[in-house]
Amino acid sequence: MLQPKLSAVVTGAASGIGQATALVFAQRGYAVLGCDLDPKGLEETAALIQSNGGHFDSLVTDVTQESQIEELFVEAKQKFGTVSAAVSCAGVARTGKVHEAPRKDWDFQIAVNLTGTYLLSKYAMKTFVEQNAGAFVAVSSDAGVRGASGYAAYCASKHGVIGLVRCLALDYGALGIRANAVCPGFVRTKMMDQLFAEAENPEAEKKSYMKEVPLGRFADPQEVGKVIFHLCSEDAAYTNGIIYSIDGGVTAGHFE
């Protein structure tokens, strides 16, 4: 069997931004290896992609476990020969001020959002160095470029992702390997719904955040997936180390 020319590894592919990203890559001719801890969600992603003639394989993976990320790239190279792109979409969010939130919430968010991105980048870069080519994109957040009340651990993890990506861009750019980050605001996903559901007044909380958005709405996951694809494509061949806001204008400045 001929090996696909273009391939991508996507974490968090069972739902939300990760699933949308896997769909966009598959629609545009990439073979995708998606991972997540949710096997049913991965099956759903596979069905969506394969029903449209796309190529999707999956592996149940905990992004906080180095051996499992290493195995993910062994699997990708066995299936595809080379890996064109790696995308870190796996993410979690817990609310709480630092004096109130349990330590386990801090550890969980740092482990998934930051360490998970680091581990993916470690094995992506090993692979890309062997190939002398590759594109890496990490999903940070608008909470990676500004603070948010009640989101201390989440903000810390997402700020860390940006610092990591900038260093990757500097360390590997000379080899033709690019690293960039996207910073979405609120995106219509299950995670967003869960966060608002935990608020004292969910509808009021949602309206409060939406009032900050000049475009007057939250993002669709596919809108984020399309930007990620662009940053991995040849159309962005000279784009390296960028922090790309996808927030409807929220971080542009004060809006009334």
XYZ file of C-alpha atoms in Angstrom:
256
model
C 0.000 0.000 0.000
C 1.295 3.466 -0.893
C 2.049 5.625 2.108
C 0.207 8.988 2.269
C 2.293 11.988 1.267
C 0.830 14.272 3.928
C 0.011 13.255 7.473
C -0.798 14.828 10.810
C -0.834 13.772 14.441
C -3.599 15.500 16.419
C -4.151 15.225 20.173
C -7.566 15.794 21.739
C -9.166 14.481 18.547
C -12.283 13.034 20.177
C -14.159 16.334 20.503
C -14.099 20.104 20.227
C -11.183 21.856 18.544
C -9.203 18.612 18.211
C -12.006 16.819 16.402
C -12.626 19.822 14.141
C -8.915 20.041 13.350
C -8.751 16.355 12.441
C -11.752 16.855 10.134
C -10.195 19.864 8.394
C -6.882 18.076 7.808
C -8.637 14.969 6.470
C -10.869 17.029 4.184
C -7.743 18.591 2.706
C -5.975 15.373 1.890
C -3.998 14.546 5.031
C -3.928 11.142 6.647
C -4.630 11.800 10.332
C -3.637 9.896 13.447
C -5.784 11.257 16.254
C -5.444 10.502 19.925
C -7.510 11.071 23.041
C -8.525 9.307 26.249
C -12.110 9.003 24.953
C -12.431 5.947 22.673
C -16.094 6.646 21.835
C -15.244 10.171 20.773
C -12.430 8.863 18.577
C -14.887 6.442 16.969
C -17.194 9.382 16.269
C -14.337 11.324 14.661
C -13.401 8.287 12.575
C -16.986 7.893 11.348
C -17.240 11.570 10.383
C -13.962 11.487 8.449
C -14.343 8.092 6.823
C -17.910 8.812 5.670
C -16.391 11.602 3.572
C -13.614 9.397 2.176
C -10.903 10.685 4.504
C -8.105 8.736 6.196
C -8.211 8.569 10.008
C -6.523 6.242 12.468
C -6.729 6.588 16.220
C -4.878 5.606 19.354
C -6.190 5.971 22.903
C -3.472 8.084 24.532
C -2.855 9.966 27.765
C -0.862 13.031 26.704
C 0.681 13.328 30.174
C 2.435 9.963 29.796
C 5.709 10.176 27.866
C 5.776 6.503 26.869
C 2.348 6.850 25.277
C 3.346 9.931 23.277
C 6.478 8.131 22.117
C 4.304 5.211 21.005
C 2.018 7.647 19.159
C 4.909 8.710 16.920
C 6.109 5.127 16.445
C 2.582 4.347 15.236
C 2.457 7.407 12.973
C 5.775 6.600 11.296
C 4.769 2.966 10.813
C 1.481 3.981 9.208
C 2.539 7.033 7.223
C 6.311 6.879 6.831
C 6.664 10.573 7.649
C 4.759 13.058 9.801
C 4.029 16.397 8.146
C 2.393 18.125 11.109
C 1.723 17.705 14.809
C -1.048 19.592 16.577
C -1.541 19.832 20.336
C -5.270 20.274 20.967
C -5.762 18.253 24.162
C -6.777 20.621 26.928
C -8.700 20.909 30.180
C -9.994 23.787 32.279
C -10.900 24.121 35.946
C -11.945 27.330 37.667
C -10.973 28.623 41.080
C -8.844 31.251 42.806
C -5.493 30.018 44.052
C -6.397 30.082 47.741
C -9.575 28.088 47.125
C -8.832 25.629 44.319
C -7.397 22.226 45.305
C -3.803 21.443 44.355
C -5.024 18.568 42.175
C -6.769 21.068 39.862
C -3.481 22.951 39.374
C -1.534 19.736 38.752
C -4.157 18.423 36.308
C -4.210 21.546 34.146
C -0.436 21.941 34.068
C -0.046 18.228 33.260
C -2.488 18.170 30.334
C -2.210 21.670 28.904
C 1.500 22.361 29.338
C 3.327 19.076 29.943
C 1.153 17.352 27.333
C 2.134 20.001 24.780
C 5.798 19.690 25.772
C 5.745 15.892 25.360
C 4.061 16.137 21.970
C 6.632 18.727 20.876
C 9.516 16.555 22.131
C 8.611 13.590 19.931
C 7.394 15.756 17.069
C 10.754 17.544 16.984
C 12.669 14.266 17.126
C 10.690 13.141 14.084
C 10.954 16.455 12.250
C 14.722 16.662 12.792
C 15.076 13.212 11.188
C 13.007 14.454 8.229
C 14.423 18.005 8.060
C 10.834 19.225 7.848
C 7.651 19.540 9.850
C 5.119 21.946 11.330
C 3.984 22.108 14.949
C 0.958 24.018 16.223
C -0.197 24.243 19.835
C -3.579 25.447 21.003
C -3.032 28.064 23.683
C -5.856 30.508 24.499
C -6.703 34.162 24.882
C -5.998 33.204 28.514
C -2.423 32.643 27.345
C -1.946 36.328 26.561
C -3.978 37.930 29.362
C -5.329 37.046 32.785
C -8.852 35.868 33.581
C -10.435 36.072 37.013
C -10.902 32.616 38.499
C -8.689 30.885 35.919
C -5.239 31.117 37.538
C -4.047 27.577 36.802
C -5.524 27.569 33.301
C -3.909 30.931 32.478
C -0.567 29.778 33.833
C -0.644 26.630 31.714
C -1.617 28.487 28.548
C 0.971 31.247 29.071
C 3.511 28.428 29.390
C 2.434 26.965 26.047
C 3.237 30.267 24.352
C 6.696 30.429 25.901
C 7.364 26.855 24.805
C 6.254 27.506 21.227
C 8.402 30.613 20.905
C 11.449 28.623 21.988
C 10.632 25.818 19.560
C 10.471 28.375 16.745
C 13.929 29.661 17.659
C 15.539 26.285 18.308
C 14.323 24.486 15.169
C 13.629 27.196 12.586
C 17.096 26.878 11.048
C 16.197 23.277 10.163
C 13.076 24.350 8.290
C 10.845 23.226 11.161
C 8.137 25.690 12.156
C 6.247 26.107 15.447
C 3.261 28.380 16.037
C 0.434 28.791 18.534
C -3.219 29.716 18.184
C -5.078 31.559 20.935
C -8.840 31.061 20.706
C -11.308 32.849 22.904
C -14.435 30.950 23.884
C -15.244 28.263 21.311
C -18.577 26.428 21.100
C -17.469 23.111 22.579
C -18.505 20.773 25.384
C -15.743 22.262 27.532
C -17.217 25.752 27.117
C -20.688 24.485 28.006
C -19.331 22.757 31.102
C -17.502 25.877 32.288
C -20.601 28.034 31.968
C -22.744 25.353 33.625
C -20.532 25.603 36.728
C -21.235 29.334 37.078
C -23.739 30.677 39.604
C -25.810 32.122 36.759
C -24.752 30.374 33.512
C -26.718 32.570 31.105
C -25.553 35.802 32.715
C -21.956 34.541 32.670
C -22.205 33.661 28.980
C -23.695 37.052 28.093
C -20.998 38.820 30.095
C -18.199 37.144 28.124
C -19.973 37.548 24.786
C -20.334 41.289 25.413
C -16.518 41.507 25.245
C -16.423 40.121 21.685
C -16.552 42.786 18.946
C -17.869 40.194 16.467
C -20.707 39.447 18.888
C -20.397 35.656 19.017
C -18.180 32.781 20.094
C -16.075 30.802 17.603
C -17.016 27.585 15.860
C -14.426 24.790 16.326
C -13.897 24.497 12.570
C -12.874 28.160 12.406
C -10.007 27.319 14.736
C -9.195 24.114 12.835
C -8.891 26.025 9.565
C -6.356 28.464 11.039
C -4.361 25.549 12.457
C -4.353 23.896 9.039
C -3.181 27.123 7.393
C -0.271 27.417 9.831
C 0.803 23.848 8.989
C 0.450 24.320 5.237
C 2.846 25.572 2.578
C 0.817 28.794 2.468
C 2.403 29.613 5.849
C 5.899 28.416 4.947
C 7.478 31.636 6.285
C 5.357 31.796 9.437
C 7.291 30.735 12.528
C 6.852 31.662 16.183
C 3.562 33.496 15.654
C 0.919 33.764 18.378
C -2.329 33.864 16.381
C -5.397 35.231 18.193
C -8.754 33.756 17.152
C -11.007 35.632 19.541
C -13.279 37.890 17.505
C -11.237 40.915 18.572
C -11.337 40.442 22.356
C -7.604 40.995 22.893
C -7.464 43.963 20.486
C -8.410 46.290 23.331
C -11.280 47.633 25.435
C -14.679 47.244 23.767
C -18.026 48.728 24.773
